[in-house]
mmCIF file of C-alpha atoms (C1' of nucleotides) in Angstrom:
data_model
loop_
_atom_site.group_PDB
_atom_site.id
_atom_site.type_symbol
_atom_site.label_atom_id
_atom_site.label_comp_id
_atom_site.label_asym_id
_atom_site.label_seq_id
_atom_site.Cartn_x
_atom_site.Cartn_y
_atom_site.Cartn_z
ATOM 1 C CA MET A 1 -92.710 -7.903 -20.713
ATOM 2 C CA LEU A 2 -89.043 -7.139 -20.662
ATOM 3 C CA LYS A 3 -87.299 -6.550 -23.916
ATOM 4 C CA CYS A 4 -83.774 -7.452 -24.753
ATOM 5 C CA GLU A 5 -83.173 -6.220 -28.249
ATOM 6 C CA PRO A 6 -80.080 -5.276 -30.182
ATOM 7 C CA PRO A 7 -79.086 -1.659 -29.744
ATOM 8 C CA SER A 8 -80.452 0.700 -32.366
ATOM 9 C CA GLU A 9 -78.097 2.238 -34.915
ATOM 10 C CA ARG A 10 -78.318 5.486 -33.034
ATOM 11 C CA VAL A 11 -77.436 3.897 -29.709
ATOM 12 C CA LEU A 12 -74.586 1.983 -31.288
ATOM 13 C CA ALA A 13 -73.269 5.203 -32.746
ATOM 14 C CA GLN A 14 -73.030 6.525 -29.196
ATOM 15 C CA GLY A 15 -70.855 3.593 -28.226
ATOM 16 C CA ALA A 16 -73.369 2.047 -25.847
ATOM 17 C CA GLY A 17 -73.195 -1.428 -27.353
ATOM 18 C CA GLN A 18 -76.070 -3.079 -25.536
ATOM 19 C CA CYS A 19 -79.849 -3.088 -25.527
ATOM 20 C CA PRO A 20 -81.431 -0.208 -23.595
ATOM 21 C CA ASP A 21 -83.489 -2.361 -21.232
ATOM 22 C CA CYS A 22 -80.555 -4.611 -20.412
ATOM 23 C CA LYS A 23 -78.380 -1.610 -19.759
ATOM 24 C CA ARG A 24 -80.890 -0.227 -17.273
ATOM 25 C CA ILE A 25 -81.564 -3.572 -15.629
ATOM 26 C CA ASN A 26 -77.842 -3.972 -15.310
ATOM 27 C CA GLU A 27 -77.586 -0.640 -13.564
ATOM 28 C CA VAL A 28 -80.206 -1.552 -11.002
ATOM 29 C CA LEU A 29 -78.808 -5.008 -10.396
ATOM 30 C CA ALA A 30 -75.414 -3.439 -9.858
ATOM 31 C CA ARG A 31 -77.030 -1.456 -7.037
ATOM 32 C CA VAL A 32 -79.319 -3.908 -5.269
ATOM 33 C CA GLY A 33 -78.531 -7.239 -6.914
ATOM 34 C CA ASP A 34 -75.707 -8.456 -4.744
ATOM 35 C CA ARG A 35 -76.219 -11.312 -2.370
ATOM 36 C CA TRP A 36 -75.897 -9.437 0.896
ATOM 37 C CA SER A 37 -78.431 -6.818 -0.136
ATOM 38 C CA VAL A 38 -80.935 -9.484 -1.039
ATOM 39 C CA LEU A 39 -80.457 -11.293 2.247
ATOM 40 C CA VAL A 40 -80.711 -8.103 4.297
ATOM 41 C CA ILE A 41 -83.972 -7.262 2.574
ATOM 42 C CA ILE A 42 -85.362 -10.736 3.155
ATOM 43 C CA SER A 43 -84.497 -10.435 6.834
ATOM 44 C CA LEU A 44 -86.037 -7.009 7.265
ATOM 45 C CA ALA A 45 -89.100 -8.086 5.310
ATOM 46 C CA GLN A 46 -89.646 -10.865 7.809
ATOM 47 C CA TYR A 47 -88.895 -9.064 11.055
ATOM 48 C CA GLY A 48 -89.870 -5.500 10.216
ATOM 49 C CA THR A 49 -87.175 -3.970 12.400
ATOM 50 C CA LEU A 50 -83.734 -5.249 13.240
ATOM 51 C CA ARG A 51 -80.667 -3.862 14.940
ATOM 52 C CA PHE A 52 -77.185 -4.022 13.496
ATOM 53 C CA ASN A 53 -75.961 -6.992 15.463
ATOM 54 C CA GLU A 54 -79.223 -8.863 15.030
ATOM 55 C CA LEU A 55 -78.735 -8.723 11.284
ATOM 56 C CA LYS A 56 -75.111 -9.678 11.704
ATOM 57 C CA ARG A 57 -75.989 -12.755 13.730
ATOM 58 C CA ASN A 58 -78.813 -13.849 11.446
ATOM 59 C CA LEU A 59 -76.932 -13.557 8.197
ATOM 60 C CA GLY A 60 -73.469 -14.675 9.182
ATOM 61 C CA ILE A 61 -72.074 -11.584 7.479
ATOM 62 C CA SER A 62 -68.929 -9.791 8.523
ATOM 63 C CA GLN A 63 -69.213 -6.440 10.282
ATOM 64 C CA ARG A 64 -67.568 -4.605 7.416
ATOM 65 C CA MET A 65 -69.807 -5.998 4.695
ATOM 66 C CA LEU A 66 -72.968 -5.443 6.726
ATOM 67 C CA SER A 67 -71.984 -1.847 7.375
ATOM 68 C CA ARG A 68 -71.263 -1.234 3.693
ATOM 69 C CA THR A 69 -74.408 -3.031 2.551
ATOM 70 C CA LEU A 70 -76.656 -1.073 4.903
ATOM 71 C CA GLN A 71 -75.073 2.203 3.836
ATOM 72 C CA GLU A 72 -75.716 1.409 0.190
ATOM 73 C CA LEU A 73 -79.287 0.309 0.847
ATOM 74 C CA ALA A 74 -79.950 3.468 2.835
ATOM 75 C CA ARG A 75 -78.429 5.613 0.114
ATOM 76 C CA ASP A 76 -80.563 3.895 -2.515
ATOM 77 C CA GLY A 77 -83.670 4.572 -0.464
ATOM 78 C CA LEU A 78 -84.522 0.929 0.248
ATOM 79 C CA VAL A 79 -83.720 0.886 3.946
ATOM 80 C CA HIS A 80 -84.384 3.403 6.687
ATOM 81 C CA ARG A 81 -81.836 3.909 9.432
ATOM 82 C CA LYS A 82 -83.005 5.136 12.819
ATOM 83 C CA GLN A 83 -80.388 5.998 15.376
ATOM 84 C CA TYR A 84 -81.041 6.486 19.092
ATOM 85 C CA PRO A 85 -78.490 8.780 20.746
ATOM 86 C CA THR A 86 -78.144 6.581 23.808
ATOM 87 C CA ILE A 87 -75.181 4.972 25.444
ATOM 88 C CA PRO A 88 -74.540 2.363 24.319
ATOM 89 C CA PRO A 89 -75.839 3.407 20.876
ATOM 90 C CA LYS A 90 -78.859 1.698 19.347
ATOM 91 C CA VAL A 91 -79.621 1.689 15.643
ATOM 92 C CA GLU A 92 -82.686 0.156 14.048
ATOM 93 C CA TYR A 93 -83.139 -0.698 10.402
ATOM 94 C CA THR A 94 -86.456 -1.017 8.573
ATOM 95 C CA LEU A 95 -87.568 -1.216 4.956
ATOM 96 C CA THR A 96 -88.787 1.962 3.264
ATOM 97 C CA ASN A 97 -91.817 1.853 0.981
ATOM 98 C CA MET A 98 -89.560 1.170 -1.972
ATOM 99 C CA GLY A 99 -87.825 -1.524 0.032
ATOM 100 C CA GLU A 100 -91.202 -3.103 0.741
ATOM 101 C CA SER A 101 -92.039 -3.040 -2.951
ATOM 102 C CA PHE A 102 -88.795 -4.886 -3.611
ATOM 103 C CA ARG A 103 -89.916 -7.584 -1.240
ATOM 104 C CA GLU A 104 -92.204 -9.380 -3.668
ATOM 105 C CA PRO A 105 -89.756 -9.937 -6.554
ATOM 106 C CA VAL A 106 -87.053 -10.826 -4.051
ATOM 107 C CA ASN A 107 -89.332 -13.282 -2.337
ATOM 108 C CA ALA A 108 -90.132 -14.940 -5.661
ATOM 109 C CA LEU A 109 -86.431 -15.271 -6.337
ATOM 110 C CA GLY A 110 -85.730 -16.678 -2.885
ATOM 111 C CA ILE A 111 -88.472 -19.268 -3.156
ATOM 112 C CA TRP A 112 -87.237 -20.368 -6.563
ATOM 113 C CA ALA A 113 -83.758 -20.620 -5.118
ATOM 114 C CA LEU A 114 -84.876 -22.887 -2.298
ATOM 115 C CA GLU A 115 -86.914 -25.068 -4.632
ATOM 116 C CA ASN A 116 -84.173 -25.533 -7.197
ATOM 117 C CA LEU A 117 -81.016 -25.829 -5.175
ATOM 118 C CA THR A 118 -81.024 -29.597 -5.326
ATOM 119 C CA ASN A 119 -81.908 -29.565 -9.039
ATOM 120 C CA ILE A 120 -78.899 -27.397 -9.709
ATOM 121 C CA ASP A 121 -76.666 -29.609 -7.636
ATOM 122 C CA GLU A 122 -77.851 -32.653 -9.547
ATOM 123 C CA ALA A 123 -77.342 -30.945 -12.914
ATOM 124 C CA ARG A 124 -73.827 -30.041 -11.853
ATOM 125 C CA ALA A 125 -72.997 -33.515 -10.720
ATOM 126 C CA SER A 126 -74.285 -35.012 -13.956
ATOM 127 C CA TYR A 127 -72.473 -32.393 -16.060
ATOM 128 C CA ASP A 128 -69.190 -32.991 -14.280
ATOM 129 C CA GLU A 129 -69.600 -36.739 -14.537
ATOM 130 C CA VAL A 130 -69.880 -36.572 -18.337
ATOM 131 C CA ALA A 131 -66.785 -34.392 -18.418
ATOM 132 C CA ASP A 132 -64.649 -37.250 -17.085
ATOM 133 C CA MET B 1 -92.735 -17.568 3.035
ATOM 134 C CA LEU B 2 -89.021 -17.370 3.382
ATOM 135 C CA LYS B 3 -87.537 -17.570 6.798
ATOM 136 C CA CYS B 4 -84.480 -15.824 8.007
ATOM 137 C CA GLU B 5 -83.962 -16.894 11.566
ATOM 138 C CA PRO B 6 -80.974 -17.009 13.830
ATOM 139 C CA PRO B 7 -79.076 -20.258 13.597
ATOM 140 C CA SER B 8 -80.054 -22.891 16.111
ATOM 141 C CA GLU B 9 -77.659 -23.800 18.898
ATOM 142 C CA ARG B 10 -76.853 -26.978 17.075
ATOM 143 C CA VAL B 11 -76.060 -25.171 13.823
ATOM 144 C CA LEU B 12 -73.969 -22.622 15.652
ATOM 145 C CA ALA B 13 -72.053 -25.422 17.299
ATOM 146 C CA GLN B 14 -71.118 -26.617 13.806
ATOM 147 C CA GLY B 15 -69.663 -23.229 13.009
ATOM 148 C CA ALA B 16 -72.237 -22.325 10.367
ATOM 149 C CA GLY B 17 -73.118 -18.972 11.864
ATOM 150 C CA GLN B 18 -76.089 -18.113 9.693
ATOM 151 C CA CYS B 19 -79.726 -19.062 9.285
ATOM 152 C CA PRO B 20 -80.319 -22.222 7.236
ATOM 153 C CA ASP B 21 -82.576 -20.631 4.619
ATOM 154 C CA CYS B 22 -80.207 -17.722 4.096
ATOM 155 C CA LYS B 23 -77.328 -20.102 3.709
ATOM 156 C CA ARG B 24 -79.134 -22.024 0.986
ATOM 157 C CA ILE B 25 -80.413 -18.919 -0.778
ATOM 158 C CA ASN B 26 -76.884 -17.621 -0.703
ATOM 159 C CA GLU B 27 -75.669 -20.790 -2.364
ATOM 160 C CA VAL B 28 -78.145 -20.496 -5.208
ATOM 161 C CA LEU B 29 -77.560 -16.790 -5.704
ATOM 162 C CA ALA B 30 -73.855 -17.491 -5.867
ATOM 163 C CA ARG B 31 -74.648 -19.766 -8.819
ATOM 164 C CA VAL B 32 -77.279 -17.919 -10.839
ATOM 165 C CA GLY B 33 -77.508 -14.544 -9.143
ATOM 166 C CA ASP B 34 -74.886 -12.592 -11.021
ATOM 167 C CA ARG B 35 -75.874 -9.898 -13.466
ATOM 168 C CA TRP B 36 -74.768 -11.586 -16.666
ATOM 169 C CA SER B 37 -76.633 -14.791 -15.881
ATOM 170 C CA VAL B 38 -79.809 -12.835 -15.292
ATOM 171 C CA LEU B 39 -79.452 -10.915 -18.529
ATOM 172 C CA VAL B 40 -78.654 -14.030 -20.565
ATOM 173 C CA ILE B 41 -81.761 -15.704 -19.208
ATOM 174 C CA ILE B 42 -83.911 -12.669 -19.986
ATOM 175 C CA SER B 43 -82.586 -12.678 -23.540
ATOM 176 C CA LEU B 44 -83.154 -16.373 -24.109
ATOM 177 C CA ALA B 45 -86.585 -16.128 -22.523
ATOM 178 C CA GLN B 46 -87.532 -13.542 -25.095
ATOM 179 C CA TYR B 47 -85.990 -15.025 -28.228
ATOM 180 C CA GLY B 48 -86.101 -18.750 -27.482
ATOM 181 C CA THR B 49 -82.890 -19.478 -29.321
ATOM 182 C CA LEU B 50 -79.786 -17.347 -29.763
ATOM 183 C CA ARG B 51 -76.301 -17.872 -31.085
ATOM 184 C CA PHE B 52 -73.170 -16.853 -29.228
ATOM 185 C CA ASN B 53 -72.530 -13.620 -31.085
ATOM 186 C CA GLU B 54 -76.193 -12.678 -31.056
ATOM 187 C CA LEU B 55 -76.124 -12.763 -27.276
ATOM 188 C CA LYS B 56 -72.844 -10.891 -27.279
ATOM 189 C CA ARG B 57 -74.243 -8.096 -29.416
ATOM 190 C CA ASN B 58 -77.501 -7.813 -27.495
ATOM 191 C CA LEU B 59 -75.981 -7.711 -24.045
ATOM 192 C CA GLY B 60 -72.817 -5.722 -24.631
ATOM 193 C CA ILE B 61 -70.921 -8.407 -22.719
ATOM 194 C CA SER B 62 -67.312 -9.288 -23.323
ATOM 195 C CA GLN B 63 -66.507 -12.533 -25.099
ATOM 196 C CA ARG B 64 -64.790 -13.933 -22.080
ATOM 197 C CA MET B 65 -67.638 -13.265 -19.661
ATOM 198 C CA LEU B 66 -70.276 -14.576 -22.041
ATOM 199 C CA SER B 67 -68.323 -17.773 -22.538
ATOM 200 C CA ARG B 68 -67.915 -18.270 -18.806
ATOM 201 C CA THR B 69 -71.516 -17.352 -18.047
ATOM 202 C CA LEU B 70 -72.908 -19.769 -20.635
ATOM 203 C CA GLN B 71 -70.674 -22.554 -19.373
ATOM 204 C CA GLU B 72 -71.896 -22.016 -15.832
ATOM 205 C CA LEU B 73 -75.541 -21.859 -16.897
ATOM 206 C CA ALA B 74 -75.153 -25.045 -18.930
ATOM 207 C CA ARG B 75 -73.452 -26.791 -16.024
ATOM 208 C CA ASP B 76 -76.223 -25.713 -13.660
ATOM 209 C CA GLY B 77 -78.830 -27.108 -16.044
ATOM 210 C CA LEU B 78 -80.482 -23.785 -16.881
ATOM 211 C CA VAL B 79 -79.298 -23.460 -20.466
ATOM 212 C CA HIS B 80 -78.987 -26.026 -23.234
ATOM 213 C CA ARG B 81 -76.089 -25.812 -25.673
ATOM 214 C CA LYS B 82 -76.511 -27.221 -29.180
ATOM 215 C CA GLN B 83 -73.476 -27.329 -31.392
ATOM 216 C CA TYR B 84 -73.519 -27.879 -35.156
ATOM 217 C CA PRO B 85 -70.270 -29.394 -36.460
ATOM 218 C CA THR B 86 -70.118 -27.103 -39.475
ATOM 219 C CA ILE B 87 -67.492 -24.714 -40.739
ATOM 220 C CA PRO B 88 -67.705 -22.055 -39.551
ATOM 221 C CA PRO B 89 -69.093 -23.495 -36.316
ATOM 222 C CA LYS B 90 -72.605 -22.685 -35.166
ATOM 223 C CA VAL B 91 -73.800 -22.952 -31.576
ATOM 224 C CA GLU B 92 -77.321 -22.292 -30.384
ATOM 225 C CA TYR B 93 -78.405 -21.656 -26.807
ATOM 226 C CA THR B 94 -81.875 -22.236 -25.386
ATOM 227 C CA LEU B 95 -83.410 -22.395 -21.924
ATOM 228 C CA THR B 96 -83.979 -25.781 -20.323
ATOM 229 C CA ASN B 97 -87.162 -26.479 -18.388
ATOM 230 C CA MET B 98 -85.488 -25.316 -15.211
ATOM 231 C CA GLY B 99 -84.274 -22.228 -17.040
ATOM 232 C CA GLU B 100 -87.851 -21.529 -18.114
ATOM 233 C CA SER B 101 -89.046 -21.866 -14.540
ATOM 234 C CA PHE B 102 -86.440 -19.302 -13.554
ATOM 235 C CA ARG B 103 -87.952 -16.915 -16.042
ATOM 236 C CA GLU B 104 -90.860 -15.798 -13.883
ATOM 237 C CA PRO B 105 -88.951 -14.687 -10.780
ATOM 238 C CA VAL B 106 -86.306 -13.117 -12.991
ATOM 239 C CA ASN B 107 -88.934 -11.268 -14.959
ATOM 240 C CA ALA B 108 -90.461 -9.911 -11.758
ATOM 241 C CA LEU B 109 -87.048 -8.689 -10.701
ATOM 242 C CA GLY B 110 -86.343 -7.095 -14.063
ATOM 243 C CA ILE B 111 -89.654 -5.272 -14.138
ATOM 244 C CA TRP B 112 -89.103 -3.945 -10.643
ATOM 245 C CA ALA B 113 -85.650 -2.807 -11.707
ATOM 246 C CA LEU B 114 -86.992 -0.866 -14.667
ATOM 247 C CA GLU B 115 -89.738 0.719 -12.600
ATOM 248 C CA ASN B 116 -87.483 1.801 -9.764
ATOM 249 C CA LEU B 117 -84.289 2.898 -11.443
ATOM 250 C CA THR B 118 -85.237 6.553 -11.381
ATOM 251 C CA ASN B 119 -86.478 6.263 -7.783
ATOM 252 C CA ILE B 120 -83.112 4.906 -6.760
ATOM 253 C CA ASP B 121 -81.273 7.621 -8.633
ATOM 254 C CA GLU B 122 -83.380 10.255 -6.907
ATOM 255 C CA ALA B 123 -82.830 8.695 -3.490
ATOM 256 C CA ARG B 124 -79.102 8.700 -4.149
ATOM 257 C CA ALA B 125 -79.033 12.289 -5.251
ATOM 258 C CA SER B 126 -81.007 13.403 -2.209
ATOM 259 C CA TYR B 127 -78.833 11.289 0.130
ATOM 260 C CA ASP B 128 -75.631 12.690 -1.331
ATOM 261 C CA GLU B 129 -76.967 16.211 -1.163
ATOM 262 C CA VAL B 130 -77.621 15.954 2.566
ATOM 263 C CA ALA B 131 -74.126 14.590 3.034
ATOM 264 C CA ASP B 132 -72.615 17.861 1.862
ATOM 265 C "C1'" DC C 1 -73.228 -1.405 20.643
ATOM 266 C "C1'" DG C 2 -72.344 0.073 16.205
ATOM 267 C "C1'" DG C 3 -69.476 1.223 13.714
ATOM 268 C "C1'" DT C 4 -64.493 2.823 10.947
ATOM 269 C "C1'" DA C 5 -59.623 1.935 9.264
ATOM 270 C "C1'" DT C 6 -56.253 -1.019 7.464
ATOM 271 C "C1'" DC C 7 -54.454 -5.050 5.378
ATOM 272 C "C1'" DC C 8 -54.454 -8.679 2.099
ATOM 273 C "C1'" DG C 9 -55.636 -12.640 -0.656
ATOM 274 C "C1'" DA C 10 -59.304 -14.037 -3.881
ATOM 275 C "C1'" DA C 11 -62.524 -13.226 -7.358
ATOM 276 C "C1'" DC C 12 -64.327 -10.372 -11.062
ATOM 277 C "C1'" DC C 13 -64.077 -8.559 -15.487
ATOM 278 C "C1'" DG C 14 -62.682 -6.104 -19.686
ATOM 279 C "C1'" DA C 15 -59.026 -5.753 -23.308
ATOM 280 C "C1'" DT C 16 -56.235 -8.030 -26.252
ATOM 281 C "C1'" DA C 17 -54.248 -11.678 -28.812
ATOM 282 C "C1'" DC C 18 -54.577 -16.154 -30.614
ATOM 283 C "C1'" DT C 19 -56.958 -20.766 -32.489
ATOM 284 C "C1'" DG C 20 -59.714 -24.361 -35.107
ATOM 285 C "C1'" DC D 1 -68.009 -18.126 -35.696
ATOM 286 C "C1'" DA D 2 -67.147 -19.523 -31.257
ATOM 287 C "C1'" DG D 3 -64.403 -19.860 -28.456
ATOM 288 C "C1'" DT D 4 -59.460 -20.126 -25.122
ATOM 289 C "C1'" DA D 5 -55.236 -17.845 -22.894
ATOM 290 C "C1'" DT D 6 -53.098 -14.343 -20.645
ATOM 291 C "C1'" DC D 7 -52.616 -9.883 -18.406
ATOM 292 C "C1'" DG D 8 -53.780 -6.214 -15.260
ATOM 293 C "C1'" DG D 9 -56.839 -3.113 -12.822
ATOM 294 C "C1'" DT D 10 -60.873 -3.117 -9.813
ATOM 295 C "C1'" DT D 11 -63.839 -4.908 -6.458
ATOM 296 C "C1'" DC D 12 -65.151 -8.385 -2.924
ATOM 297 C "C1'" DG D 13 -64.919 -9.776 1.483
ATOM 298 C "C1'" DG D 14 -63.026 -11.696 5.769
ATOM 299 C "C1'" DA D 15 -59.741 -10.751 9.779
ATOM 300 C "C1'" DT D 16 -58.077 -7.746 12.910
ATOM 301 C "C1'" DA D 17 -57.609 -3.679 15.510
ATOM 302 C "C1'" DC D 18 -59.377 0.457 17.155
ATOM 303 C "C1'" DC D 19 -63.064 4.251 18.495
ATOM 304 C "C1'" DG D 20 -67.105 6.988 20.546
#
DNA sequence: CGGTATCCGAACCGATACTG
DNA sequence: CAGTATCGGTTCGGATACCG
């Protein structure tokens, strides 16, 4: 079970100012927690291998953001990039083992998201209605 | 299982430009997918009830961001806000039923994050080393 | 095809000061 | 105690143009 406890005196003295677990979770989410990363991983988890423009078409992401996202994911060891030195160039992306292991928690999150989108919309509508 | 498929001709014709599931997942992640929301939910899941400054201390979040995050979570129906009209004021936050249901996927994500932080750091170091 | 480079407005987010 | 208001630096992210 995750813990989210107040920082110890010692940690506070170092100026950290947050619970150790939260700090670490925060670090990881800062790396792989953004929306595009999650969607890229979902796509690769489903198809196994995809080329740059296939991902671009599927996700509706801009070229710049896809390029940046894939670079980050490759650097973090979640995605493998295979380049064929042909003309025109061909680059294939797949999940690494760590990327595969990320698939399950991400899938759980995605399924929850799909199941609760309408609930959230309803809660919003009701909240905003009261605010009138 | 989540699907991430190219948009249909019809969807493309409407200018959507991304797969329906991804679009919806994106919408939900835009609401509850940011780091502070996740950490607030982890905290409340552990403690049940927390006051504003308790959350602030635990998470190392700024006052402004905590205020905004809690407002959003309350509006989206994930967090319940109970205010006592005393002086000084006292406000308690708890998870709603939907917030509780979010706990499991979030917990899976948090555990993965803790387990893989060092892996990611190593992958980064090795990636950056090659780039020299 | 698979990028990179540049621009630019929008959003994020912490720091600080102030309020009931 | 539990916020709100304002400021300013950083990042996000699309649009466009160009390259090998």
